[in-house]
PDB file of C-alpha atoms in Angstrom:
ATOM      1  CA  UNK A  30    -232.375  43.062   2.480  1.00 93.00           C
ATOM      2  CA  UNK A  31    -233.424  46.775   2.866  1.00 96.00           C
ATOM      3  CA  UNK A  32    -236.292  47.400   0.323  1.00 97.00           C
ATOM      4  CA  UNK A  33    -237.438  50.825  -0.337  1.00 98.00           C
ATOM      5  CA  UNK A  34    -240.869  50.951  -1.978  1.00 98.00           C
ATOM      6  CA  UNK A  35    -242.127  54.138  -3.618  1.00 98.00           C
ATOM      7  CA  UNK A  36    -245.566  54.679  -5.097  1.00 98.00           C
ATOM      8  CA  UNK A  37    -245.353  56.563  -8.412  1.00 98.00           C
ATOM      9  CA  UNK A  38    -246.020  60.333  -8.466  1.00 98.00           C
ATOM     10  CA  UNK A  39    -249.675  61.429  -9.303  1.00 97.00           C
ATOM     11  CA  UNK A  40    -250.777  60.378 -12.832  1.00 97.00           C
ATOM     12  CA  UNK A  41    -252.514  62.824 -15.277  1.00 95.00           C
ATOM     13  CA  UNK A  42    -255.994  61.465 -14.791  1.00 96.00           C
ATOM     14  CA  UNK A  43    -259.242  62.894 -13.409  1.00 94.00           C
ATOM     15  CA  UNK A  44    -260.140  61.675  -9.805  1.00 93.00           C
ATOM     16  CA  UNK A  45    -262.372  58.669  -9.675  1.00 95.00           C
ATOM     17  CA  UNK A  46    -261.202  56.747 -12.610  1.00 97.00           C
ATOM     18  CA  UNK A  47    -259.978  53.129 -12.544  1.00 97.00           C
ATOM     19  CA  UNK A  48    -256.600  53.162 -14.327  1.00 96.00           C
ATOM     20  CA  UNK A  49    -254.715  50.005 -13.107  1.00 96.00           C
ATOM     21  CA  UNK A  50    -252.697  48.928 -16.143  1.00 96.00           C
ATOM     22  CA  UNK A  51    -253.515  51.953 -18.298  1.00 98.00           C
ATOM     23  CA  UNK A  52    -250.055  53.754 -19.221  1.00 98.00           C
ATOM     24  CA  UNK A  53    -250.582  57.247 -18.014  1.00 97.00           C
ATOM     25  CA  UNK A  54    -247.925  59.933 -17.576  1.00 97.00           C
ATOM     26  CA  UNK A  55    -247.222  61.462 -14.329  1.00 97.00           C
ATOM     27  CA  UNK A  56    -247.527  65.162 -13.356  1.00 94.00           C
ATOM     28  CA  UNK A  57    -244.090  66.850 -13.943  1.00 96.00           C
ATOM     29  CA  UNK A  58    -244.430  68.807 -10.790  1.00 97.00           C
ATOM     30  CA  UNK A  59    -245.296  65.632  -8.702  1.00 98.00           C
ATOM     31  CA  UNK A  60    -242.259  63.714 -10.297  1.00 98.00           C
ATOM     32  CA  UNK A  61    -240.042  66.739  -9.144  1.00 98.00           C
ATOM     33  CA  UNK A  62    -241.535  66.702  -5.759  1.00 98.00           C
ATOM     34  CA  UNK A  63    -240.992  62.952  -5.217  1.00 98.00           C
ATOM     35  CA  UNK A  64    -237.466  63.150  -6.690  1.00 98.00           C
ATOM     36  CA  UNK A  65    -236.590  66.037  -4.310  1.00 98.00           C
ATOM     37  CA  UNK A  66    -238.055  64.129  -1.305  1.00 98.00           C
ATOM     38  CA  UNK A  67    -236.188  60.914  -2.099  1.00 98.00           C
ATOM     39  CA  UNK A  68    -232.879  62.708  -2.913  1.00 97.00           C
ATOM     40  CA  UNK A  69    -233.066  64.518   0.420  1.00 97.00           C
ATOM     41  CA  UNK A  70    -233.532  61.209   2.078  1.00 96.00           C
ATOM     42  CA  UNK A  71    -230.177  60.038   0.481  1.00 97.00           C
ATOM     43  CA  UNK A  72    -232.105  57.718  -2.045  1.00 97.00           C
ATOM     44  CA  UNK A  73    -231.357  55.882  -4.090  1.00 97.00           C
ATOM     45  CA  UNK A  74    -227.717  56.148  -3.268  1.00 95.00           C
ATOM     46  CA  UNK A  75    -225.773  53.285  -4.730  1.00 94.00           C
ATOM     47  CA  UNK A  76    -228.599  50.677  -4.807  1.00 97.00           C
ATOM     48  CA  UNK A  77    -230.385  49.319  -7.707  1.00 98.00           C
ATOM     49  CA  UNK A  78    -233.613  51.054  -8.809  1.00 98.00           C
ATOM     50  CA  UNK A  79    -236.264  48.755 -10.182  1.00 98.00           C
ATOM     51  CA  UNK A  80    -239.440  50.156 -11.714  1.00 98.00           C
ATOM     52  CA  UNK A  81    -242.674  49.138 -13.236  1.00 98.00           C
ATOM     53  CA  UNK A  82    -242.476  50.025 -17.002  1.00 98.00           C
ATOM     54  CA  UNK A  83    -245.609  52.161 -16.854  1.00 98.00           C
ATOM     55  CA  UNK A  84    -244.822  55.779 -17.618  1.00 98.00           C
ATOM     56  CA  UNK A  85    -246.088  57.148 -14.203  1.00 98.00           C
ATOM     57  CA  UNK A  86    -243.272  55.025 -12.534  1.00 98.00           C
ATOM     58  CA  UNK A  87    -240.680  54.939 -15.327  1.00 98.00           C
ATOM     59  CA  UNK A  88    -240.279  58.702 -15.513  1.00 98.00           C
ATOM     60  CA  UNK A  89    -239.216  58.931 -11.833  1.00 98.00           C
ATOM     61  CA  UNK A  90    -236.900  55.984 -12.307  1.00 98.00           C
ATOM     62  CA  UNK A  91    -235.134  57.516 -15.162  1.00 98.00           C
ATOM     63  CA  UNK A  92    -234.379  60.689 -13.068  1.00 97.00           C
ATOM     64  CA  UNK A  93    -233.103  58.639 -10.084  1.00 98.00           C
ATOM     65  CA  UNK A  94    -230.791  56.199 -11.980  1.00 97.00           C
ATOM     66  CA  UNK A  95    -228.788  56.056 -15.155  1.00 96.00           C
ATOM     67  CA  UNK A  96    -229.955  52.671 -15.828  1.00 96.00           C
ATOM     68  CA  UNK A  97    -233.161  51.590 -13.999  1.00 98.00           C
ATOM     69  CA  UNK A  98    -234.341  48.078 -14.224  1.00 98.00           C
ATOM     70  CA  UNK A  99    -237.772  47.885 -15.719  1.00 98.00           C
ATOM     71  CA  UNK A 100    -239.705  44.840 -14.785  1.00 98.00           C
ATOM     72  CA  UNK A 101    -243.378  44.164 -15.996  1.00 98.00           C
ATOM     73  CA  UNK A 102    -244.002  41.980 -12.958  1.00 98.00           C
ATOM     74  CA  UNK A 103    -244.291  45.336 -11.010  1.00 98.00           C
ATOM     75  CA  UNK A 104    -247.111  46.699 -13.198  1.00 98.00           C
ATOM     76  CA  UNK A 105    -250.394  47.435 -11.583  1.00 98.00           C
ATOM     77  CA  UNK A 106    -253.363  45.108 -11.977  1.00 97.00           C
ATOM     78  CA  UNK A 107    -255.084  44.982 -15.410  1.00 98.00           C
ATOM     79  CA  UNK A 108    -258.635  45.943 -14.832  1.00 98.00           C
ATOM     80  CA  UNK A 109    -259.829  44.859 -18.274  1.00 98.00           C
ATOM     81  CA  UNK A 110    -262.936  46.756 -19.508  1.00 98.00           C
ATOM     82  CA  UNK A 111    -262.965  48.747 -16.235  1.00 98.00           C
ATOM     83  CA  UNK A 112    -259.856  50.569 -17.373  1.00 98.00           C
ATOM     84  CA  UNK A 113    -260.391  54.271 -17.498  1.00 98.00           C
ATOM     85  CA  UNK A 114    -263.912  54.086 -16.547  1.00 98.00           C
ATOM     86  CA  UNK A 115    -265.228  56.293 -13.712  1.00 97.00           C
ATOM     87  CA  UNK A 116    -265.731  53.927 -10.640  1.00 97.00           C
ATOM     88  CA  UNK A 117    -269.421  55.110 -10.460  1.00 97.00           C
ATOM     89  CA  UNK A 118    -270.195  53.791 -13.978  1.00 98.00           C
ATOM     90  CA  UNK A 119    -269.028  50.238 -13.123  1.00 98.00           C
ATOM     91  CA  UNK A 120    -272.095  48.153 -12.518  1.00 97.00           C
ATOM     92  CA  UNK A 121    -272.638  47.560  -8.737  1.00 97.00           C
ATOM     93  CA  UNK A 122    -273.164  43.824  -9.117  1.00 98.00           C
ATOM     94  CA  UNK A 123    -269.778  43.457 -10.809  1.00 98.00           C
ATOM     95  CA  UNK A 124    -268.027  45.303  -7.955  1.00 97.00           C
ATOM     96  CA  UNK A 125    -270.046  43.095  -5.557  1.00 97.00           C
ATOM     97  CA  UNK A 126    -268.980  40.117  -7.306  1.00 98.00           C
ATOM     98  CA  UNK A 127    -265.254  41.277  -6.992  1.00 97.00           C
ATOM     99  CA  UNK A 128    -265.755  41.875  -3.186  1.00 96.00           C
ATOM    100  CA  UNK A 129    -267.208  38.498  -2.724  1.00 97.00           C
ATOM    101  CA  UNK A 130    -264.265  36.720  -4.298  1.00 97.00           C
ATOM    102  CA  UNK A 131    -261.193  39.122  -3.892  1.00 96.00           C
ATOM    103  CA  UNK A 132    -258.569  36.534  -4.969  1.00 98.00           C
ATOM    104  CA  UNK A 133    -260.321  35.020  -8.074  1.00 98.00           C
ATOM    105  CA  UNK A 134    -262.725  37.333  -9.594  1.00 98.00           C
ATOM    106  CA  UNK A 135    -261.596  39.111 -12.796  1.00 98.00           C
ATOM    107  CA  UNK A 136    -262.565  42.707 -12.716  1.00 98.00           C
ATOM    108  CA  UNK A 137    -263.620  43.790 -16.181  1.00 98.00           C
ATOM    109  CA  UNK A 138    -262.367  40.455 -17.446  1.00 98.00           C
ATOM    110  CA  UNK A 139    -258.676  41.480 -16.701  1.00 98.00           C
ATOM    111  CA  UNK A 140    -256.290  40.014 -14.083  1.00 98.00           C
ATOM    112  CA  UNK A 141    -257.358  38.576 -10.770  1.00 98.00           C
ATOM    113  CA  UNK A 142    -255.501  39.304  -7.450  1.00 98.00           C
ATOM    114  CA  UNK A 143    -253.750  35.806  -7.602  1.00 98.00           C
ATOM    115  CA  UNK A 144    -252.552  36.644 -11.113  1.00 98.00           C
ATOM    116  CA  UNK A 145    -250.856  39.780  -9.799  1.00 98.00           C
ATOM    117  CA  UNK A 146    -249.654  37.965  -6.624  1.00 98.00           C
ATOM    118  CA  UNK A 147    -247.953  35.399  -8.667  1.00 98.00           C
ATOM    119  CA  UNK A 148    -246.035  37.764 -10.711  1.00 98.00           C
ATOM    120  CA  UNK A 149    -245.221  40.013  -7.832  1.00 98.00           C
ATOM    121  CA  UNK A 150    -244.032  37.055  -5.737  1.00 98.00           C
ATOM    122  CA  UNK A 151    -241.735  35.851  -8.664  1.00 98.00           C
ATOM    123  CA  UNK A 152    -240.205  39.329  -8.710  1.00 98.00           C
ATOM    124  CA  UNK A 153    -239.817  39.443  -5.009  1.00 98.00           C
ATOM    125  CA  UNK A 154    -238.216  35.893  -4.825  1.00 98.00           C
ATOM    126  CA  UNK A 155    -235.721  36.772  -7.668  1.00 98.00           C
ATOM    127  CA  UNK A 156    -234.904  40.026  -5.884  1.00 98.00           C
ATOM    128  CA  UNK A 157    -234.232  38.345  -2.692  1.00 96.00           C
ATOM    129  CA  UNK A 158    -231.698  35.964  -4.266  1.00 97.00           C
ATOM    130  CA  UNK A 159    -230.102  38.820  -6.295  1.00 97.00           C
ATOM    131  CA  UNK A 160    -227.249  39.422  -3.684  1.00 96.00           C
ATOM    132  CA  UNK A 161    -228.275  43.084  -3.302  1.00 96.00           C
ATOM    133  CA  UNK A 162    -228.372  44.312   0.207  1.00 96.00           C
ATOM    134  CA  UNK A 163    -230.620  47.187  -0.661  1.00 97.00           C
ATOM    135  CA  UNK A 164    -232.960  48.016  -3.643  1.00 98.00           C
ATOM    136  CA  UNK A 165    -235.354  50.852  -4.483  1.00 98.00           C
ATOM    137  CA  UNK A 166    -238.678  49.735  -6.243  1.00 98.00           C
ATOM    138  CA  UNK A 167    -240.918  52.344  -7.779  1.00 98.00           C
ATOM    139  CA  UNK A 168    -244.344  50.803  -8.570  1.00 98.00           C
ATOM    140  CA  UNK A 169    -247.985  50.974  -7.728  1.00 98.00           C
ATOM    141  CA  UNK A 170    -250.152  50.906  -4.677  1.00 97.00           C
ATOM    142  CA  UNK A 171    -251.266  47.333  -5.354  1.00 96.00           C
ATOM    143  CA  UNK A 172    -247.939  46.129  -5.978  1.00 98.00           C
ATOM    144  CA  UNK A 173    -246.730  47.703  -2.705  1.00 98.00           C
ATOM    145  CA  UNK A 174    -249.522  46.218  -0.666  1.00 97.00           C
ATOM    146  CA  UNK A 175    -248.640  42.763  -2.193  1.00 98.00           C
ATOM    147  CA  UNK A 176    -244.878  43.131  -1.558  1.00 98.00           C
ATOM    148  CA  UNK A 177    -245.439  44.356   2.045  1.00 97.00           C
ATOM    149  CA  UNK A 178    -247.873  41.449   2.645  1.00 97.00           C
ATOM    150  CA  UNK A 179    -245.301  38.782   1.162  1.00 97.00           C
ATOM    151  CA  UNK A 180    -242.767  40.415   3.545  1.00 97.00           C
ATOM    152  CA  UNK A 181    -245.142  39.511   6.575  1.00 96.00           C
ATOM    153  CA  UNK A 182    -245.044  35.808   5.550  1.00 96.00           C
ATOM    154  CA  UNK A 183    -247.530  33.180   5.088  1.00 96.00           C
ATOM    155  CA  UNK A 184    -248.817  31.351   2.041  1.00 97.00           C
ATOM    156  CA  UNK A 185    -249.151  33.126  -1.246  1.00 98.00           C
ATOM    157  CA  UNK A 186    -253.004  33.121  -0.884  1.00 98.00           C
ATOM    158  CA  UNK A 187    -252.787  34.537   2.595  1.00 98.00           C
ATOM    159  CA  UNK A 188    -250.445  37.350   1.451  1.00 98.00           C
ATOM    160  CA  UNK A 189    -252.664  38.214  -1.510  1.00 98.00           C
ATOM    161  CA  UNK A 190    -255.911  38.241   0.652  1.00 97.00           C
ATOM    162  CA  UNK A 191    -254.175  40.422   3.164  1.00 97.00           C
ATOM    163  CA  UNK A 192    -252.942  42.814   0.475  1.00 97.00           C
ATOM    164  CA  UNK A 193    -256.497  42.814  -1.217  1.00 96.00           C
ATOM    165  CA  UNK A 194    -258.231  43.489   2.036  1.00 95.00           C
ATOM    166  CA  UNK A 195    -255.639  46.239   3.178  1.00 90.00           C
ATOM    167  CA  UNK A 196    -257.156  49.736   2.883  1.00 86.00           C
ATOM    168  CA  UNK A 197    -255.711  51.866   0.162  1.00 82.00           C
ATOM    169  CA  UNK A 198    -253.693  54.597   2.051  1.00 90.00           C
ATOM    170  CA  UNK A 199    -250.558  54.809  -0.031  1.00 97.00           C
ATOM    171  CA  UNK A 200    -250.012  58.332  -1.156  1.00 97.00           C
ATOM    172  CA  UNK A 201    -248.508  59.294  -4.413  1.00 97.00           C
ATOM    173  CA  UNK A 202    -244.759  59.258  -3.825  1.00 98.00           C
ATOM    174  CA  UNK A 203    -244.965  57.696  -0.470  1.00 98.00           C
ATOM    175  CA  UNK A 204    -241.937  55.795   0.665  1.00 98.00           C
ATOM    176  CA  UNK A 205    -242.303  52.496   2.620  1.00 97.00           C
ATOM    177  CA  UNK A 206    -239.213  50.841   4.018  1.00 97.00           C
ATOM    178  CA  UNK A 207    -239.166  47.035   4.444  1.00 97.00           C
ATOM    179  CA  UNK A 208    -236.223  45.597   6.230  1.00 94.00           C
ATOM    180  CA  UNK A 209    -235.429  41.892   6.886  1.00 83.00           C
TER     181      UNK A 209
END
């Protein structure tokens, strides 16, 4: 399967804030920029468009497809009490505790990386058995890192740890192509 992964357009939030599961709108100008870039690349064409239901993804999906398929398993990690806090205000000992146990620590009491990996893997498995030859997925940097890591193989724990350790270098609107 050809899988096209797109990170959502830039959300309307001040830099430096933790906003995982928070449902933020995307910048209208950035939605238009990403839409134009995808359309000029011939995407989505006739392939299905899957999307996180969060507004920063859904707004783009609705512009690209008449009937996008929204799936909550594609949502970003829930950072609990860390949501919408500036990263500098989150106690260092909490960040260190997360760094010490990337897979199982629950930042802000929210989800842990394994929770997210389990739901993203379930989506990935279902998509792999859907019969589609190609699909476009609009989601979040964390979800993209997990889907990419799952594509690389190994156990779920190995894929989750690779994704959690991967540097965050996925730009807003960036397109990644995974091919089997």
